[in-house]
Coordinates of C-alpha atoms in Angstrom, one line a residue:
M1 CA -33.2 -16.1 -29.6
S2 CA -34.9 -14.5 -26.6
T3 CA -33.0 -12.3 -24.2
F4 CA -33.2 -15.1 -21.6
Q5 CA -31.7 -17.6 -24.1
K6 CA -28.9 -15.2 -25.0
F7 CA -28.1 -14.6 -21.3
K8 CA -28.3 -18.3 -20.4
A9 CA -26.0 -19.2 -23.3
L10 CA -23.3 -16.9 -21.9
H11 CA -23.1 -19.2 -18.9
A12 CA -22.5 -22.2 -21.1
S13 CA -19.7 -20.7 -23.1
N14 CA -16.1 -21.7 -22.8
E15 CA -15.3 -18.1 -22.0
L16 CA -15.9 -16.7 -18.5
L17 CA -18.8 -14.2 -18.4
V18 CA -17.5 -11.0 -16.9
L19 CA -20.5 -9.2 -15.6
P20 CA -20.4 -5.5 -14.7
N21 CA -22.8 -4.1 -12.1
A22 CA -24.4 -0.8 -13.1
W23 CA -26.1 1.7 -10.8
D24 CA -27.8 3.9 -13.4
A25 CA -28.5 4.1 -17.1
R26 CA -25.3 6.0 -17.9
S27 CA -23.0 3.4 -16.2
A28 CA -24.9 0.6 -18.0
I29 CA -24.4 2.4 -21.4
V30 CA -20.7 2.7 -20.7
F31 CA -20.4 -1.0 -19.9
E32 CA -22.3 -1.9 -23.1
Q33 CA -20.1 0.4 -25.2
Y34 CA -16.9 -1.4 -23.9
G35 CA -18.2 -4.7 -25.1
F36 CA -19.6 -6.4 -22.0
P37 CA -22.2 -8.9 -23.4
A38 CA -24.6 -8.4 -20.5
V39 CA -25.1 -6.0 -17.5
A40 CA -26.3 -6.6 -13.9
T41 CA -27.4 -4.1 -11.3
S42 CA -25.8 -3.8 -7.9
S43 CA -28.5 -3.2 -5.3
A44 CA -25.9 -1.7 -3.0
A45 CA -24.7 0.7 -5.7
V46 CA -28.2 1.7 -6.8
A47 CA -29.3 2.3 -3.2
N48 CA -26.1 4.3 -2.4
S49 CA -26.6 6.4 -5.6
L50 CA -30.1 7.3 -4.4
G51 CA -28.9 8.2 -0.9
Y52 CA -29.9 4.9 0.8
E53 CA -27.9 2.2 2.6
D54 CA -28.0 -1.3 1.2
G55 CA -30.4 -3.9 2.5
E56 CA -33.8 -3.0 0.9
N57 CA -33.8 0.5 2.4
M58 CA -34.8 2.0 -1.0
S59 CA -38.3 1.3 -2.0
F60 CA -39.0 -1.3 -4.8
E61 CA -40.7 1.5 -6.8
D62 CA -37.5 3.6 -6.6
Y63 CA -35.5 0.6 -7.8
L64 CA -38.0 0.0 -10.6
F65 CA -37.5 3.5 -12.0
V66 CA -33.7 2.9 -12.3
I67 CA -34.3 -0.5 -13.8
R68 CA -36.7 0.9 -16.4
R69 CA -34.2 3.6 -17.4
I70 CA -31.4 1.0 -17.8
L71 CA -33.6 -1.3 -19.9
S72 CA -34.5 1.6 -22.2
S73 CA -30.9 2.6 -22.6
I74 CA -29.1 -0.7 -23.5
H75 CA -29.5 -3.6 -25.9
V76 CA -27.7 -6.3 -24.0
P77 CA -29.4 -8.6 -21.4
L78 CA -30.0 -7.1 -18.0
T79 CA -30.1 -9.1 -14.8
V80 CA -31.3 -7.5 -11.5
D81 CA -30.1 -8.0 -8.0
I82 CA -33.3 -8.1 -5.9
E83 CA -31.7 -8.8 -2.5
T84 CA -34.1 -11.0 -0.6
G85 CA -37.0 -10.2 -3.0
Y86 CA -38.4 -7.1 -1.2
S87 CA -40.8 -9.2 0.9
A88 CA -40.8 -12.0 3.4
D89 CA -43.8 -13.6 1.6
D90 CA -43.2 -16.1 -1.2
D91 CA -46.2 -14.9 -3.3
A92 CA -45.2 -11.2 -2.9
I93 CA -41.6 -12.1 -3.9
A94 CA -42.9 -14.0 -6.9
D95 CA -45.1 -11.0 -7.8
N96 CA -42.0 -8.7 -7.8
V97 CA -40.1 -11.2 -9.9
L98 CA -42.9 -11.4 -12.4
H99 CA -43.0 -7.6 -12.6
L100 CA -39.4 -7.5 -13.5
A101 CA -39.9 -10.2 -16.1
D102 CA -42.7 -8.2 -17.6
L103 CA -40.3 -5.2 -17.9
G104 CA -37.9 -7.4 -19.9
V105 CA -35.1 -8.3 -17.6
A106 CA -33.2 -11.5 -18.5
G107 CA -32.5 -12.7 -14.9
I108 CA -32.5 -12.0 -11.2
N109 CA -30.2 -12.5 -8.3
I110 CA -31.7 -13.4 -5.0
E111 CA -29.9 -14.1 -1.7
D112 CA -30.4 -16.7 1.0
S113 CA -29.8 -14.4 3.9
V114 CA -32.0 -11.8 5.6
I115 CA -31.5 -8.7 7.6
H116 CA -33.1 -8.3 11.0
G117 CA -32.4 -4.8 12.3
A118 CA -28.6 -4.4 12.0
E119 CA -27.9 -8.1 11.8
R120 CA -27.8 -10.4 8.7
S121 CA -28.2 -14.1 9.0
L122 CA -28.8 -17.1 6.8
K123 CA -32.3 -18.3 6.0
D124 CA -33.3 -21.9 6.5
A125 CA -31.9 -23.6 3.4
A126 CA -34.9 -25.9 2.8
L127 CA -37.3 -23.0 3.1
F128 CA -35.3 -20.9 0.8
A129 CA -35.2 -23.7 -1.8
R130 CA -39.0 -23.8 -1.6
T131 CA -39.1 -20.0 -2.2
I132 CA -37.1 -20.5 -5.4
S133 CA -39.3 -23.4 -6.5
H134 CA -42.3 -21.2 -5.9
I135 CA -40.9 -18.4 -8.0
K136 CA -40.1 -20.8 -10.9
K137 CA -43.5 -22.4 -10.7
R138 CA -45.2 -18.9 -10.9
L139 CA -42.9 -18.0 -13.9
K140 CA -43.8 -21.3 -15.6
S141 CA -47.5 -20.7 -15.1
R142 CA -47.1 -17.5 -17.1
G143 CA -44.9 -19.1 -19.8
I144 CA -41.9 -16.9 -18.8
D145 CA -38.3 -17.9 -18.8
L146 CA -36.0 -16.0 -16.4
F147 CA -32.5 -16.8 -15.2
V148 CA -32.7 -17.2 -11.4
N149 CA -29.3 -16.9 -9.8
I150 CA -29.2 -17.9 -6.1
R151 CA -26.7 -16.0 -3.9
C152 CA -25.4 -18.3 -1.1
D153 CA -24.1 -16.1 1.7
C154 CA -22.0 -18.4 3.8
Y155 CA -18.7 -16.7 2.8
I156 CA -20.0 -13.1 2.9
L157 CA -21.2 -13.8 6.4
N158 CA -18.1 -15.8 7.3
V159 CA -20.2 -18.5 9.1
E160 CA -18.7 -21.4 10.8
N161 CA -17.6 -24.2 8.4
K162 CA -18.5 -22.0 5.5
Q163 CA -17.2 -24.3 2.8
Q164 CA -19.1 -27.3 4.1
E165 CA -22.2 -25.3 4.7
T166 CA -22.1 -23.8 1.2
I167 CA -21.9 -27.2 -0.4
R168 CA -24.7 -28.5 1.8
R169 CA -26.9 -25.6 0.8
L170 CA -26.1 -26.0 -2.9
K171 CA -27.2 -29.6 -2.8
L172 CA -30.6 -28.5 -1.5
Y173 CA -30.8 -25.7 -4.1
N174 CA -29.9 -27.8 -7.2
P175 CA -33.4 -29.3 -7.6
S176 CA -35.2 -26.0 -6.9
G177 CA -35.2 -25.0 -10.6
A178 CA -32.6 -22.3 -10.2
D179 CA -30.4 -21.5 -13.1
G180 CA -27.2 -20.5 -11.4
I181 CA -25.4 -20.1 -8.0
F182 CA -23.5 -17.1 -6.6
V183 CA -21.0 -17.4 -3.8
P184 CA -19.6 -13.9 -3.1
C185 CA -16.4 -13.5 -1.1
I186 CA -15.0 -17.0 -1.9
Q187 CA -11.4 -16.6 -3.1
N188 CA -9.3 -19.7 -2.3
E189 CA -8.6 -21.6 -5.5
S190 CA -9.3 -25.1 -4.0
D191 CA -12.5 -23.9 -2.3
I192 CA -13.7 -22.4 -5.6
A193 CA -12.9 -25.6 -7.5
E194 CA -14.7 -27.7 -5.0
V195 CA -17.8 -25.5 -5.0
A196 CA -17.9 -25.5 -8.8
A197 CA -17.7 -29.3 -8.9
S198 CA -20.4 -29.7 -6.2
S199 CA -23.2 -28.3 -8.2
S200 CA -24.6 -28.8 -11.7
L201 CA -25.4 -25.1 -11.9
P202 CA -23.0 -22.5 -13.3
L203 CA -21.0 -20.8 -10.5
N204 CA -20.8 -17.0 -10.1
V205 CA -18.2 -15.4 -7.9
M206 CA -17.6 -11.7 -7.1
C207 CA -14.4 -9.6 -7.5
I208 CA -12.8 -9.1 -4.1
P209 CA -9.2 -8.5 -3.1
G210 CA -7.3 -11.7 -3.5
L211 CA -9.6 -13.3 -6.1
P212 CA -7.7 -15.2 -8.7
D213 CA -7.4 -13.7 -12.2
L214 CA -10.0 -14.3 -14.9
D215 CA -8.0 -17.1 -16.7
T216 CA -7.6 -19.0 -13.4
L217 CA -11.3 -18.6 -12.5
N218 CA -12.2 -20.0 -15.9
R219 CA -9.8 -23.0 -15.4
L220 CA -11.3 -23.6 -11.9
G221 CA -14.8 -24.0 -13.4
V222 CA -16.3 -20.6 -12.7
K223 CA -18.8 -19.5 -15.3
R224 CA -19.6 -15.9 -14.2
V225 CA -17.8 -13.2 -12.2
S226 CA -19.4 -10.0 -11.2
M227 CA -18.0 -6.7 -10.0
G228 CA -20.5 -6.1 -7.2
P229 CA -20.4 -2.4 -5.9
F230 CA -16.6 -2.1 -6.4
M231 CA -16.8 -0.1 -9.7
F232 CA -19.3 2.3 -8.1
H233 CA -17.1 2.8 -5.1
K234 CA -14.0 3.4 -7.3
V235 CA -15.9 6.0 -9.4
Y236 CA -17.1 7.8 -6.3
A237 CA -13.6 7.6 -4.7
G238 CA -12.4 9.5 -7.7
I239 CA -15.1 12.1 -7.2
S240 CA -14.1 12.5 -3.6
T241 CA -10.4 13.0 -4.6
L242 CA -11.4 15.6 -7.2
S243 CA -13.7 17.5 -4.8
K244 CA -10.9 17.7 -2.2
A245 CA -8.5 18.9 -4.9
I246 CA -10.9 21.7 -5.9
V247 CA -11.3 22.9 -2.3
S248 CA -7.6 22.8 -1.5
S249 CA -6.4 24.4 -4.8
R250 CA -9.3 26.9 -4.9
S251 CA -9.5 26.3 -8.6
F252 CA -11.2 24.1 -11.1
T253 CA -7.9 22.9 -12.6
P254 CA -8.4 19.4 -11.1
I255 CA -11.4 18.7 -13.3
L256 CA -10.3 20.8 -16.4
S257 CA -6.8 19.6 -16.9

């Protein structure tokens, strides 16, 4: 069974796929050691770990270095958050996706919003669906299978009528060839159930305050839940606390005890 097939099968299981988001090789190794069956990257966490803000501010080459190190360090499937694809051109986006596929990643996550300056807004849904179709066509031309997860940003952007707009967009995305859908920041149980029922594609949600527990998500029809940058932020909050303690105590006891 190929890495893609293993990864895709995790979305068809009766068990919810809990997907941790790594930011470097060491975090990915820890996730694998604790039994997670696959690992994702968080573009925000990787960017922050390299001193950049999220939103494609790090170069794709910098990102590729981290991805290569993770791939060389774990044995479970890796899926990569590529934000908007690191280009506005469909061919260039597809080239980037093919590069990742050649490295050995099992999947990608690509979002249907775009940043203009300091503002993020939704892309035209029909145009985005064509971008996904183009990516899948290019992959097929090379005989490559890759799990393409579409991130629909209506909730993360809190747009007007976000539930209705999410469902409208997913109906356009279903025929694009995508393998999964991702709706970050959705948390209401009835909303989650309606979105899950509105698409034939497996639904991915993200951990946020107020998200139902894992058993409830499984019952609602969710197939995948990811951690986003929250683990990264928690780890670095701990580093901040320890650094403050060293300064205030004028000793290394906080990191040695």
